[in-house]
PDB file of C-alpha atoms in Angstrom:
ATOM      1  CA  MET A   1      -3.014  47.519   6.296  1.00 36.00           C
ATOM      2  CA  THR A   2      -5.382  49.195   8.790  1.00 39.00           C
ATOM      3  CA  TRP A   3      -6.936  51.907   6.660  1.00 41.00           C
ATOM      4  CA  GLU A   4     -10.707  51.834   6.781  1.00 47.00           C
ATOM      5  CA  PRO A   5     -12.431  53.446   3.775  1.00 50.00           C
ATOM      6  CA  SER A   6     -15.277  55.661   4.940  1.00 53.00           C
ATOM      7  CA  SER A   7     -17.503  54.539   2.074  1.00 54.00           C
ATOM      8  CA  LEU A   8     -17.279  50.898   3.157  1.00 58.00           C
ATOM      9  CA  SER A   9     -17.934  51.776   6.805  1.00 64.00           C
ATOM     10  CA  PHE A  10     -20.882  53.954   5.765  1.00 69.00           C
ATOM     11  CA  LEU A  11     -22.426  51.186   3.674  1.00 67.00           C
ATOM     12  CA  CYS A  12     -22.010  48.615   6.444  1.00 74.00           C
ATOM     13  CA  GLY A  13     -23.484  51.043   8.966  1.00 78.00           C
ATOM     14  CA  GLY A  14     -26.452  51.515   6.668  1.00 80.00           C
ATOM     15  CA  LEU A  15     -26.936  47.750   6.318  1.00 80.00           C
ATOM     16  CA  LEU A  16     -26.808  47.351  10.099  1.00 86.00           C
ATOM     17  CA  THR A  17     -29.376  50.109  10.569  1.00 88.00           C
ATOM     18  CA  ILE A  18     -31.731  48.461   8.069  1.00 87.00           C
ATOM     19  CA  GLY A  19     -31.318  45.077   9.752  1.00 88.00           C
ATOM     20  CA  ILE A  20     -32.074  46.464  13.224  1.00 91.00           C
ATOM     21  CA  TRP A  21     -35.082  48.377  11.906  1.00 91.00           C
ATOM     22  CA  ARG A  22     -36.463  45.196  10.367  1.00 90.00           C
ATOM     23  CA  LEU A  23     -36.029  43.316  13.653  1.00 92.00           C
ATOM     24  CA  LEU A  24     -37.983  46.047  15.415  1.00 91.00           C
ATOM     25  CA  HIS A  25     -40.812  45.683  12.877  1.00 87.00           C
ATOM     26  CA  ILE A  26     -41.213  41.927  12.452  1.00 88.00           C
ATOM     27  CA  PRO A  27     -44.428  41.151  10.526  1.00 85.00           C
ATOM     28  CA  SER A  28     -47.018  38.835  12.015  1.00 82.00           C
ATOM     29  CA  ARG A  29     -46.099  36.057   9.575  1.00 85.00           C
ATOM     30  CA  PRO A  30     -42.580  36.708   8.295  1.00 87.00           C
ATOM     31  CA  SER A  31     -41.717  34.808   5.149  1.00 87.00           C
ATOM     32  CA  VAL A  32     -38.511  32.953   4.373  1.00 89.00           C
ATOM     33  CA  ALA A  33     -37.506  35.828   2.102  1.00 87.00           C
ATOM     34  CA  TRP A  34     -38.106  38.364   4.918  1.00 89.00           C
ATOM     35  CA  TRP A  35     -35.762  36.510   7.230  1.00 91.00           C
ATOM     36  CA  ALA A  36     -33.236  36.057   4.417  1.00 91.00           C
ATOM     37  CA  TYR A  37     -33.098  39.794   3.699  1.00 88.00           C
ATOM     38  CA  THR A  38     -32.839  40.613   7.399  1.00 92.00           C
ATOM     39  CA  GLN A  39     -30.038  38.113   7.995  1.00 92.00           C
ATOM     40  CA  THR A  40     -28.150  39.354   4.943  1.00 87.00           C
ATOM     41  CA  PHE A  41     -28.193  42.936   6.227  1.00 87.00           C
ATOM     42  CA  LEU A  42     -27.203  41.995   9.779  1.00 91.00           C
ATOM     43  CA  PHE A  43     -24.575  39.327   9.068  1.00 91.00           C
ATOM     44  CA  ALA A  44     -22.824  41.360   6.371  1.00 86.00           C
ATOM     45  CA  ALA A  45     -22.624  44.455   8.579  1.00 86.00           C
ATOM     46  CA  LEU A  46     -21.602  42.597  11.746  1.00 88.00           C
ATOM     47  CA  ALA A  47     -18.974  40.576   9.878  1.00 87.00           C
ATOM     48  CA  LYS A  48     -17.340  43.783   8.692  1.00 82.00           C
ATOM     49  CA  LEU A  49     -17.555  45.384  12.144  1.00 82.00           C
ATOM     50  CA  ALA A  50     -15.917  42.307  13.669  1.00 82.00           C
ATOM     51  CA  ARG A  51     -12.970  42.809  11.310  1.00 78.00           C
ATOM     52  CA  THR A  52     -12.663  46.595  11.765  1.00 75.00           C
ATOM     53  CA  PRO A  53      -9.166  47.130  13.223  1.00 70.00           C
ATOM     54  CA  ASN A  54     -10.072  50.104  15.412  1.00 70.00           C
ATOM     55  CA  LEU A  55     -12.910  48.120  16.987  1.00 72.00           C
ATOM     56  CA  ALA A  56     -11.777  44.486  16.799  1.00 72.00           C
ATOM     57  CA  ASP A  57      -8.020  44.642  17.260  1.00 72.00           C
ATOM     58  CA  ARG A  58      -7.764  47.563  19.645  1.00 75.00           C
ATOM     59  CA  TRP A  59     -10.657  46.771  22.001  1.00 80.00           C
ATOM     60  CA  ALA A  60     -12.507  43.501  21.462  1.00 81.00           C
ATOM     61  CA  GLU A  61      -9.561  41.193  20.755  1.00 79.00           C
ATOM     62  CA  PRO A  62      -7.579  42.022  23.947  1.00 82.00           C
ATOM     63  CA  ALA A  63     -10.720  41.739  26.077  1.00 83.00           C
ATOM     64  CA  LEU A  64     -11.641  38.348  24.604  1.00 83.00           C
ATOM     65  CA  TYR A  65      -8.080  37.081  25.055  1.00 82.00           C
ATOM     66  CA  LYS A  66      -8.253  37.862  28.778  1.00 82.00           C
ATOM     67  CA  LEU A  67     -11.459  35.821  29.018  1.00 85.00           C
ATOM     68  CA  THR A  68     -10.552  32.878  26.766  1.00 84.00           C
ATOM     69  CA  HIS A  69      -6.729  32.935  26.457  1.00 84.00           C
ATOM     70  CA  VAL A  70      -7.300  32.366  22.748  1.00 86.00           C
ATOM     71  CA  HIS A  71      -5.975  34.639  20.019  1.00 86.00           C
ATOM     72  CA  ASN A  72      -7.916  35.808  16.944  1.00 86.00           C
ATOM     73  CA  VAL A  73     -11.409  35.242  18.360  1.00 88.00           C
ATOM     74  CA  MET A  74     -12.708  38.339  16.561  1.00 88.00           C
ATOM     75  CA  THR A  75     -11.285  36.929  13.349  1.00 88.00           C
ATOM     76  CA  LEU A  76     -13.312  33.765  13.949  1.00 91.00           C
ATOM     77  CA  VAL A  77     -16.454  35.813  14.666  1.00 91.00           C
ATOM     78  CA  GLY A  78     -16.081  37.996  11.600  1.00 89.00           C
ATOM     79  CA  MET A  79     -15.223  35.190   9.198  1.00 92.00           C
ATOM     80  CA  THR A  80     -17.984  32.941  10.540  1.00 95.00           C
ATOM     81  CA  LEU A  81     -20.579  35.679  10.091  1.00 94.00           C
ATOM     82  CA  GLY A  82     -19.202  36.288   6.611  1.00 90.00           C
ATOM     83  CA  ALA A  83     -19.601  32.611   5.765  1.00 94.00           C
ATOM     84  CA  LEU A  84     -23.146  32.563   7.185  1.00 95.00           C
ATOM     85  CA  VAL A  85     -24.159  35.397   4.844  1.00 91.00           C
ATOM     86  CA  ALA A  86     -23.866  32.891   2.008  1.00 93.00           C
ATOM     87  CA  VAL A  87     -27.051  31.064   3.017  1.00 95.00           C
ATOM     88  CA  PRO A  88     -29.537  33.981   3.135  1.00 93.00           C
ATOM     89  CA  ALA A  89     -27.892  35.410   0.008  1.00 89.00           C
ATOM     90  CA  VAL A  90     -28.936  32.273  -1.872  1.00 93.00           C
ATOM     91  CA  LEU A  91     -32.425  32.397  -0.321  1.00 92.00           C
ATOM     92  CA  VAL A  92     -32.838  35.985  -1.524  1.00 86.00           C
ATOM     93  CA  MET A  93     -32.008  35.000  -5.085  1.00 89.00           C
ATOM     94  CA  LEU A  94     -34.294  31.966  -4.925  1.00 90.00           C
ATOM     95  CA  ASP A  95     -37.122  34.273  -3.846  1.00 87.00           C
ATOM     96  CA  LEU A  96     -36.357  36.835  -6.551  1.00 82.00           C
ATOM     97  CA  THR A  97     -36.419  34.181  -9.242  1.00 85.00           C
ATOM     98  CA  GLY A  98     -39.649  32.570  -8.007  1.00 84.00           C
ATOM     99  CA  ARG A  99     -38.168  29.408  -6.511  1.00 86.00           C
ATOM    100  CA  ARG A 100     -39.266  27.890  -3.209  1.00 86.00           C
ATOM    101  CA  SER A 101     -36.905  27.588  -0.241  1.00 86.00           C
ATOM    102  CA  SER A 102     -36.922  26.189   3.285  1.00 89.00           C
ATOM    103  CA  LEU A 103     -35.983  28.201   6.369  1.00 89.00           C
ATOM    104  CA  ARG A 104     -35.328  25.019   8.360  1.00 92.00           C
ATOM    105  CA  LEU A 105     -32.927  23.685   5.746  1.00 94.00           C
ATOM    106  CA  ALA A 106     -31.201  27.068   5.601  1.00 93.00           C
ATOM    107  CA  ALA A 107     -30.820  27.135   9.399  1.00 94.00           C
ATOM    108  CA  ALA A 108     -29.401  23.603   9.358  1.00 96.00           C
ATOM    109  CA  ILE A 109     -26.831  24.572   6.708  1.00 96.00           C
ATOM    110  CA  GLN A 110     -25.862  27.634   8.739  1.00 96.00           C
ATOM    111  CA  ALA A 111     -25.410  25.475  11.838  1.00 97.00           C
ATOM    112  CA  VAL A 112     -23.131  23.120   9.895  1.00 97.00           C
ATOM    113  CA  ILE A 113     -21.066  26.031   8.557  1.00 97.00           C
ATOM    114  CA  ALA A 114     -20.710  27.622  12.011  1.00 96.00           C
ATOM    115  CA  ALA A 115     -19.751  24.294  13.606  1.00 97.00           C
ATOM    116  CA  ALA A 116     -17.191  23.576  10.881  1.00 96.00           C
ATOM    117  CA  MET A 117     -15.660  27.035  11.281  1.00 95.00           C
ATOM    118  CA  ILE A 118     -15.388  26.697  15.070  1.00 96.00           C
ATOM    119  CA  ILE A 119     -14.035  23.116  15.038  1.00 96.00           C
ATOM    120  CA  SER A 120     -11.443  23.775  12.332  1.00 95.00           C
ATOM    121  CA  PHE A 121     -10.422  27.015  14.065  1.00 93.00           C
ATOM    122  CA  ALA A 122      -9.919  25.246  17.393  1.00 92.00           C
ATOM    123  CA  ALA A 123      -7.887  22.457  15.776  1.00 93.00           C
ATOM    124  CA  SER A 124      -5.688  24.812  13.741  1.00 90.00           C
ATOM    125  CA  ALA A 125      -2.671  26.913  14.659  1.00 88.00           C
ATOM    126  CA  ILE A 126      -4.700  30.139  14.437  1.00 89.00           C
ATOM    127  CA  PRO A 127      -5.718  30.349  18.162  1.00 87.00           C
ATOM    128  CA  GLN A 128      -2.055  30.112  19.217  1.00 84.00           C
ATOM    129  CA  SER A 129      -0.792  32.572  16.606  1.00 84.00           C
ATOM    130  CA  PRO A 130      -0.359  36.284  17.437  1.00 78.00           C
ATOM    131  CA  ALA A 131      -3.502  38.358  16.960  1.00 74.00           C
ATOM    132  CA  SER A 132      -3.587  40.153  13.614  1.00 73.00           C
ATOM    133  CA  SER A 133      -6.017  41.757  11.196  1.00 69.00           C
ATOM    134  CA  TYR A 134      -4.542  39.403   8.604  1.00 71.00           C
ATOM    135  CA  ILE A 135      -4.032  35.972  10.134  1.00 75.00           C
ATOM    136  CA  THR A 136      -2.231  34.780   7.016  1.00 75.00           C
ATOM    137  CA  ALA A 137       0.681  36.956   8.172  1.00 73.00           C
ATOM    138  CA  THR A 138       1.024  35.314  11.606  1.00 78.00           C
ATOM    139  CA  VAL A 139       0.071  31.638  11.167  1.00 82.00           C
ATOM    140  CA  PRO A 140       3.239  29.574  10.639  1.00 79.00           C
ATOM    141  CA  MET A 141       3.750  28.119   7.166  1.00 79.00           C
ATOM    142  CA  PRO A 142       3.303  25.574   5.771  1.00 80.00           C
ATOM    143  CA  TRP A 143      -0.216  25.373   7.118  1.00 84.00           C
ATOM    144  CA  ASP A 144      -1.609  22.287   8.762  1.00 86.00           C
ATOM    145  CA  ALA A 145      -4.718  20.500   7.497  1.00 91.00           C
ATOM    146  CA  ALA A 146      -6.999  22.196  10.070  1.00 92.00           C
ATOM    147  CA  THR A 147      -5.938  25.685   8.942  1.00 91.00           C
ATOM    148  CA  TRP A 148      -6.639  24.772   5.325  1.00 92.00           C
ATOM    149  CA  SER A 149      -9.998  23.323   6.397  1.00 94.00           C
ATOM    150  CA  TYR A 150     -10.856  26.572   8.165  1.00 93.00           C
ATOM    151  CA  TRP A 151     -10.173  28.587   5.032  1.00 93.00           C
ATOM    152  CA  ALA A 152     -11.891  26.011   2.832  1.00 94.00           C
ATOM    153  CA  VAL A 153     -15.160  26.305   4.807  1.00 95.00           C
ATOM    154  CA  PHE A 154     -15.033  30.100   4.699  1.00 94.00           C
ATOM    155  CA  LEU A 155     -14.084  30.510   1.059  1.00 94.00           C
ATOM    156  CA  GLY A 156     -16.174  27.551  -0.092  1.00 94.00           C
ATOM    157  CA  SER A 157     -19.362  28.897   1.519  1.00 94.00           C
ATOM    158  CA  ILE A 158     -19.044  32.350  -0.011  1.00 92.00           C
ATOM    159  CA  GLY A 159     -17.798  31.073  -3.348  1.00 93.00           C
ATOM    160  CA  ALA A 160     -20.631  28.549  -3.710  1.00 94.00           C
ATOM    161  CA  ALA A 161     -23.228  31.196  -2.827  1.00 93.00           C
ATOM    162  CA  GLY A 162     -21.701  33.658  -5.281  1.00 92.00           C
ATOM    163  CA  LEU A 163     -21.677  31.104  -8.085  1.00 95.00           C
ATOM    164  CA  VAL A 164     -25.290  30.025  -7.448  1.00 95.00           C
ATOM    165  CA  ASN A 165     -26.435  33.657  -7.314  1.00 93.00           C
ATOM    166  CA  LEU A 166     -24.560  34.479 -10.501  1.00 94.00           C
ATOM    167  CA  ILE A 167     -26.109  31.563 -12.408  1.00 95.00           C
ATOM    168  CA  LEU A 168     -29.644  32.251 -11.172  1.00 94.00           C
ATOM    169  CA  ALA A 169     -29.381  36.000 -11.820  1.00 92.00           C
ATOM    170  CA  VAL A 170     -28.046  35.562 -15.357  1.00 94.00           C
ATOM    171  CA  GLN A 171     -30.700  32.952 -16.185  1.00 93.00           C
ATOM    172  CA  ALA A 172     -33.487  35.237 -14.940  1.00 92.00           C
ATOM    173  CA  PHE A 173     -32.025  38.300 -16.674  1.00 92.00           C
ATOM    174  CA  ILE A 174     -32.004  36.468 -20.018  1.00 92.00           C
ATOM    175  CA  VAL A 175     -35.736  35.825 -19.552  1.00 90.00           C
ATOM    176  CA  VAL A 176     -36.769  39.269 -18.204  1.00 88.00           C
ATOM    177  CA  ARG A 177     -34.395  41.537 -20.187  1.00 85.00           C
ATOM    178  CA  ARG A 178     -36.256  44.838 -19.547  1.00 85.00           C
ATOM    179  CA  GLY A 179     -37.561  46.935 -16.695  1.00 82.00           C
ATOM    180  CA  SER A 180     -36.458  47.643 -13.145  1.00 79.00           C
ATOM    181  CA  PHE A 181     -36.467  43.951 -12.242  1.00 82.00           C
ATOM    182  CA  ALA A 182     -34.011  43.227 -15.034  1.00 87.00           C
ATOM    183  CA  VAL A 183     -31.773  46.021 -13.725  1.00 86.00           C
ATOM    184  CA  ALA A 184     -31.968  44.519 -10.223  1.00 85.00           C
ATOM    185  CA  LEU A 185     -31.051  41.092 -11.599  1.00 88.00           C
ATOM    186  CA  LEU A 186     -28.098  42.619 -13.402  1.00 89.00           C
ATOM    187  CA  GLY A 187     -27.029  44.255 -10.131  1.00 88.00           C
ATOM    188  CA  TRP A 188     -27.245  40.921  -8.317  1.00 87.00           C
ATOM    189  CA  ALA A 189     -25.208  39.285 -11.091  1.00 91.00           C
ATOM    190  CA  ILE A 190     -22.485  41.936 -10.751  1.00 91.00           C
ATOM    191  CA  THR A 191     -22.467  41.549  -6.965  1.00 89.00           C
ATOM    192  CA  ALA A 192     -22.235  37.757  -7.230  1.00 91.00           C
ATOM    193  CA  GLY A 193     -19.567  37.957  -9.913  1.00 92.00           C
ATOM    194  CA  ALA A 194     -17.512  40.350  -7.763  1.00 91.00           C
ATOM    195  CA  ALA A 195     -17.838  37.951  -4.837  1.00 89.00           C
ATOM    196  CA  CYS A 196     -16.558  35.096  -7.010  1.00 93.00           C
ATOM    197  CA  LEU A 197     -13.601  37.244  -8.093  1.00 93.00           C
ATOM    198  CA  TYR A 198     -12.886  38.093  -4.455  1.00 90.00           C
ATOM    199  CA  ILE A 199     -12.830  34.396  -3.537  1.00 91.00           C
ATOM    200  CA  ALA A 200     -10.679  33.511  -6.544  1.00 92.00           C
ATOM    201  CA  ASN A 201      -8.237  36.276  -5.613  1.00 90.00           C
ATOM    202  CA  LYS A 202      -8.073  34.998  -2.039  1.00 88.00           C
ATOM    203  CA  ILE A 203      -7.412  31.430  -3.151  1.00 89.00           C
ATOM    204  CA  VAL A 204      -4.589  32.607  -5.441  1.00 88.00           C
ATOM    205  CA  ASN A 205      -3.213  34.757  -2.620  1.00 84.00           C
ATOM    206  CA  LEU A 206      -3.130  31.849  -0.174  1.00 84.00           C
ATOM    207  CA  ALA A 207      -1.537  29.538  -2.725  1.00 83.00           C
ATOM    208  CA  VAL A 208       1.152  32.079  -3.640  1.00 81.00           C
ATOM    209  CA  GLN A 209       1.917  32.697   0.027  1.00 78.00           C
ATOM    210  CA  GLN A 210       2.343  28.980   0.635  1.00 78.00           C
ATOM    211  CA  VAL A 211       4.712  28.666  -2.329  1.00 75.00           C
ATOM    212  CA  GLN A 212       6.579  31.826  -1.352  1.00 71.00           C
ATOM    213  CA  GLY A 213       7.019  30.686   2.252  1.00 64.00           C
ATOM    214  CA  ASP A 214       9.474  32.793   4.254  1.00 61.00           C
ATOM    215  CA  GLN A 215      11.184  34.179   1.165  1.00 64.00           C
ATOM    216  CA  PRO A 216      11.081  37.970   0.609  1.00 59.00           C
ATOM    217  CA  ASP A 217       7.933  39.284  -1.052  1.00 60.00           C
ATOM    218  CA  GLU A 218       9.304  40.270  -4.440  1.00 67.00           C
ATOM    219  CA  SER A 219       6.234  39.797  -6.609  1.00 74.00           C
ATOM    220  CA  TRP A 220       3.989  42.698  -7.590  1.00 78.00           C
ATOM    221  CA  TYR A 221       0.956  40.609  -6.688  1.00 78.00           C
ATOM    222  CA  LEU A 222       1.935  40.040  -3.052  1.00 74.00           C
ATOM    223  CA  HIS A 223       2.855  43.699  -2.653  1.00 78.00           C
ATOM    224  CA  ASN A 224      -0.591  44.765  -3.885  1.00 81.00           C
ATOM    225  CA  VAL A 225      -2.837  41.889  -2.847  1.00 80.00           C
ATOM    226  CA  SER A 226      -4.356  43.820   0.079  1.00 78.00           C
ATOM    227  CA  THR A 227      -5.358  46.647  -2.256  1.00 84.00           C
ATOM    228  CA  ILE A 228      -6.768  44.167  -4.774  1.00 87.00           C
ATOM    229  CA  SER A 229      -8.796  42.411  -2.073  1.00 83.00           C
ATOM    230  CA  LEU A 230     -10.087  45.698  -0.693  1.00 81.00           C
ATOM    231  CA  THR A 231     -11.067  46.898  -4.166  1.00 86.00           C
ATOM    232  CA  LEU A 232     -13.000  43.705  -4.862  1.00 87.00           C
ATOM    233  CA  LEU A 233     -14.662  43.892  -1.444  1.00 80.00           C
ATOM    234  CA  LEU A 234     -15.683  47.496  -2.132  1.00 82.00           C
ATOM    235  CA  LEU A 235     -17.111  46.356  -5.468  1.00 85.00           C
ATOM    236  CA  VAL A 236     -19.150  43.625  -3.735  1.00 82.00           C
ATOM    237  CA  VAL A 237     -20.532  45.924  -1.031  1.00 75.00           C
ATOM    238  CA  GLY A 238     -20.985  48.882  -3.396  1.00 81.00           C
ATOM    239  CA  SER A 239     -22.852  46.920  -6.076  1.00 84.00           C
ATOM    240  CA  PHE A 240     -24.959  45.302  -3.344  1.00 75.00           C
ATOM    241  CA  GLY A 241     -25.918  48.710  -1.972  1.00 74.00           C
ATOM    242  CA  ILE A 242     -26.695  50.092  -5.430  1.00 81.00           C
ATOM    243  CA  THR A 243     -28.815  47.038  -6.228  1.00 80.00           C
ATOM    244  CA  LEU A 244     -30.800  47.530  -3.039  1.00 71.00           C
ATOM    245  CA  SER A 245     -31.442  51.156  -4.033  1.00 76.00           C
ATOM    246  CA  ILE A 246     -33.213  50.120  -7.251  1.00 77.00           C
ATOM    247  CA  TYR A 247     -36.396  49.283  -5.360  1.00 66.00           C
ATOM    248  CA  PRO A 248     -36.761  52.591  -3.482  1.00 70.00           C
ATOM    249  CA  LEU A 249     -35.857  54.655  -6.541  1.00 76.00           C
ATOM    250  CA  HIS A 250     -38.411  52.888  -8.736  1.00 74.00           C
ATOM    251  CA  ARG A 251     -41.199  51.804  -6.374  1.00 76.00           C
ATOM    252  CA  LEU A 252     -41.266  54.153  -3.385  1.00 82.00           C
ATOM    253  CA  PRO A 253     -42.746  57.216  -5.176  1.00 86.00           C
ATOM    254  CA  THR A 254     -45.773  55.182  -6.296  1.00 87.00           C
ATOM    255  CA  ARG A 255     -46.123  53.553  -2.883  1.00 87.00           C
ATOM    256  CA  TRP A 256     -45.957  56.978  -1.232  1.00 89.00           C
ATOM    257  CA  ARG A 257     -48.855  58.219  -3.364  1.00 90.00           C
ATOM    258  CA  ARG A 258     -50.954  55.186  -2.401  1.00 90.00           C
ATOM    259  CA  TYR A 259     -50.069  55.720   1.251  1.00 89.00           C
ATOM    260  CA  ARG A 260     -51.197  59.373   1.138  1.00 90.00           C
ATOM    261  CA  LEU A 261     -54.490  58.345  -0.485  1.00 89.00           C
ATOM    262  CA  LEU A 262     -55.136  55.703   2.170  1.00 87.00           C
ATOM    263  CA  ARG A 263     -54.224  58.033   5.001  1.00 87.00           C
ATOM    264  CA  LYS A 264     -56.472  60.782   3.665  1.00 87.00           C
ATOM    265  CA  ARG A 265     -59.568  58.708   2.912  1.00 86.00           C
ATOM    266  CA  THR A 266     -59.500  55.608   5.127  1.00 84.00           C
ATOM    267  CA  ASP A 267     -62.041  57.095   7.565  1.00 84.00           C
ATOM    268  CA  GLU A 268     -64.316  57.897   4.632  1.00 85.00           C
ATOM    269  CA  TRP A 269     -63.824  54.343   3.351  1.00 83.00           C
ATOM    270  CA  LYS A 270     -64.872  52.856   6.696  1.00 82.00           C
ATOM    271  CA  ALA A 271     -67.992  55.069   6.785  1.00 83.00           C
ATOM    272  CA  ALA A 272     -68.919  54.034   3.234  1.00 81.00           C
ATOM    273  CA  ARG A 273     -68.620  50.356   4.155  1.00 81.00           C
ATOM    274  CA  SER A 274     -70.905  50.856   7.122  1.00 79.00           C
ATOM    275  CA  ALA A 275     -73.454  52.670   4.973  1.00 78.00           C
ATOM    276  CA  ARG A 276     -73.352  50.297   2.015  1.00 78.00           C
ATOM    277  CA  PRO A 277     -72.171  46.788   3.064  1.00 76.00           C
ATOM    278  CA  ASP A 278     -73.450  45.414  -0.263  1.00 71.00           C
ATOM    279  CA  ALA A 279     -70.758  47.436  -2.078  1.00 70.00           C
ATOM    280  CA  VAL A 280     -67.908  45.931  -0.069  1.00 73.00           C
ATOM    281  CA  LEU A 281     -65.402  43.931  -2.076  1.00 74.00           C
ATOM    282  CA  PRO A 282     -64.804  40.468  -0.534  1.00 72.00           C
ATOM    283  CA  ASN A 283     -61.744  39.354   1.415  1.00 69.00           C
ATOM    284  CA  LEU A 284     -60.240  42.782   1.925  1.00 71.00           C
ATOM    285  CA  PRO A 285     -60.313  44.330   5.419  1.00 73.00           C
ATOM    286  CA  VAL A 286     -59.842  48.064   5.780  1.00 74.00           C
ATOM    287  CA  PRO A 287     -56.424  48.832   7.313  1.00 72.00           C
ATOM    288  CA  ASP A 288     -56.564  50.628  10.635  1.00 72.00           C
ATOM    289  CA  GLY A 289     -55.460  54.228  10.867  1.00 70.00           C
ATOM    290  CA  ARG A 290     -51.969  53.554  12.174  1.00 78.00           C
ATOM    291  CA  ARG A 291     -49.336  54.819   9.808  1.00 82.00           C
ATOM    292  CA  ARG A 292     -47.348  51.571   9.833  1.00 80.00           C
ATOM    293  CA  HIS A 293     -50.400  49.548   8.784  1.00 80.00           C
ATOM    294  CA  LEU A 294     -51.301  52.059   6.093  1.00 85.00           C
ATOM    295  CA  TRP A 295     -47.732  51.917   4.772  1.00 83.00           C
ATOM    296  CA  SER A 296     -47.922  48.115   4.680  1.00 81.00           C
ATOM    297  CA  ALA A 297     -51.268  48.292   2.845  1.00 82.00           C
ATOM    298  CA  ALA A 298     -49.678  50.621   0.284  1.00 84.00           C
ATOM    299  CA  ARG A 299     -47.086  47.975  -0.657  1.00 78.00           C
ATOM    300  CA  ASN A 300     -49.316  46.945  -3.569  1.00 79.00           C
ATOM    301  CA  PRO A 301     -52.218  48.742  -5.318  1.00 84.00           C
ATOM    302  CA  ILE A 302     -54.988  46.423  -4.030  1.00 84.00           C
ATOM    303  CA  ALA A 303     -56.055  48.482  -1.001  1.00 84.00           C
ATOM    304  CA  ALA A 304     -55.907  51.849  -2.767  1.00 85.00           C
ATOM    305  CA  TYR A 305     -57.765  50.462  -5.780  1.00 83.00           C
ATOM    306  CA  SER A 306     -60.475  48.889  -3.606  1.00 84.00           C
ATOM    307  CA  LEU A 307     -60.904  52.121  -1.674  1.00 82.00           C
ATOM    308  CA  GLN A 308     -61.574  54.052  -4.879  1.00 85.00           C
ATOM    309  CA  VAL A 309     -63.913  51.406  -6.295  1.00 83.00           C
ATOM    310  CA  GLU A 310     -66.015  51.135  -3.134  1.00 79.00           C
ATOM    311  CA  LEU A 311     -66.222  54.906  -2.671  1.00 82.00           C
ATOM    312  CA  ALA A 312     -67.264  55.314  -6.306  1.00 82.00           C
ATOM    313  CA  ASP A 313     -69.955  52.616  -5.973  1.00 77.00           C
ATOM    314  CA  THR A 314     -71.260  54.240  -2.800  1.00 75.00           C
ATOM    315  CA  ASN A 315     -71.405  57.702  -4.377  1.00 74.00           C
ATOM    316  CA  ASN A 316     -73.128  56.383  -7.514  1.00 70.00           C
ATOM    317  CA  ALA A 317     -75.773  54.700  -5.405  1.00 60.00           C
ATOM    318  CA  CYS A 318     -76.625  57.920  -3.581  1.00 56.00           C
TER     319      CYS A 318
END
């Protein structure tokens, strides 16, 4: 099956654009959550691009085979990136639910996952099997232990991340219950639940294929498994995209109003501070006039509120 749904390609292109934009605007002290969000956008989009037939199978795979004499390298790249998404996805949920996390530990786990994927791939029959968008169709059955290990690392990483996200999201939703944050938690729970269903479907698919062997595909499930997998994948990516849209739909209008206030009156604010230093609120520098800094200052109401308070105090003293 080589059909590429435009909606899925559009969503992945949007995630890639967001990830690149974030890399071009790295804050001075990026947090663990900042890196987790950025990695999630980039890895998810690149993993899908690496498994896009028109790009991977037609162009990249033949070129890589000439260099390495190894089949299915793009499959390894795409599946490894997909497995690596599991780590920042958990970090994002830990941040959303107020739990602490470690970037070093996350990087170490990602290194272990990548190494396990590469080693099991090299030891399996996949590199010698004909290149295919669906390697389960070309790897000889029954599979050897290395091939099962390869799939176990991939499916285990995503499945564990989905289960952890689902548990954390449901626990937090039970506590919050109302508001935009509760809606976002519900969206994360749906995304994680869809990911768990996708992994469960894949495990069943692999098991059925092993039992079926070289016999004709007579079951309804095997005839429709590609459609089922694609539907679940669309649900994962679609619910993820919708969840990400909750923030801009709810928060951006208010942030835009604060940004316009800061942009309009920052010069006046600086002049008031020079004229009345005794009215300056402590520990709050005035953002410079660059639009990016003003937009960052508008993330929360502190700067806009302080501007109004200090201007009011200065005017009342005159």
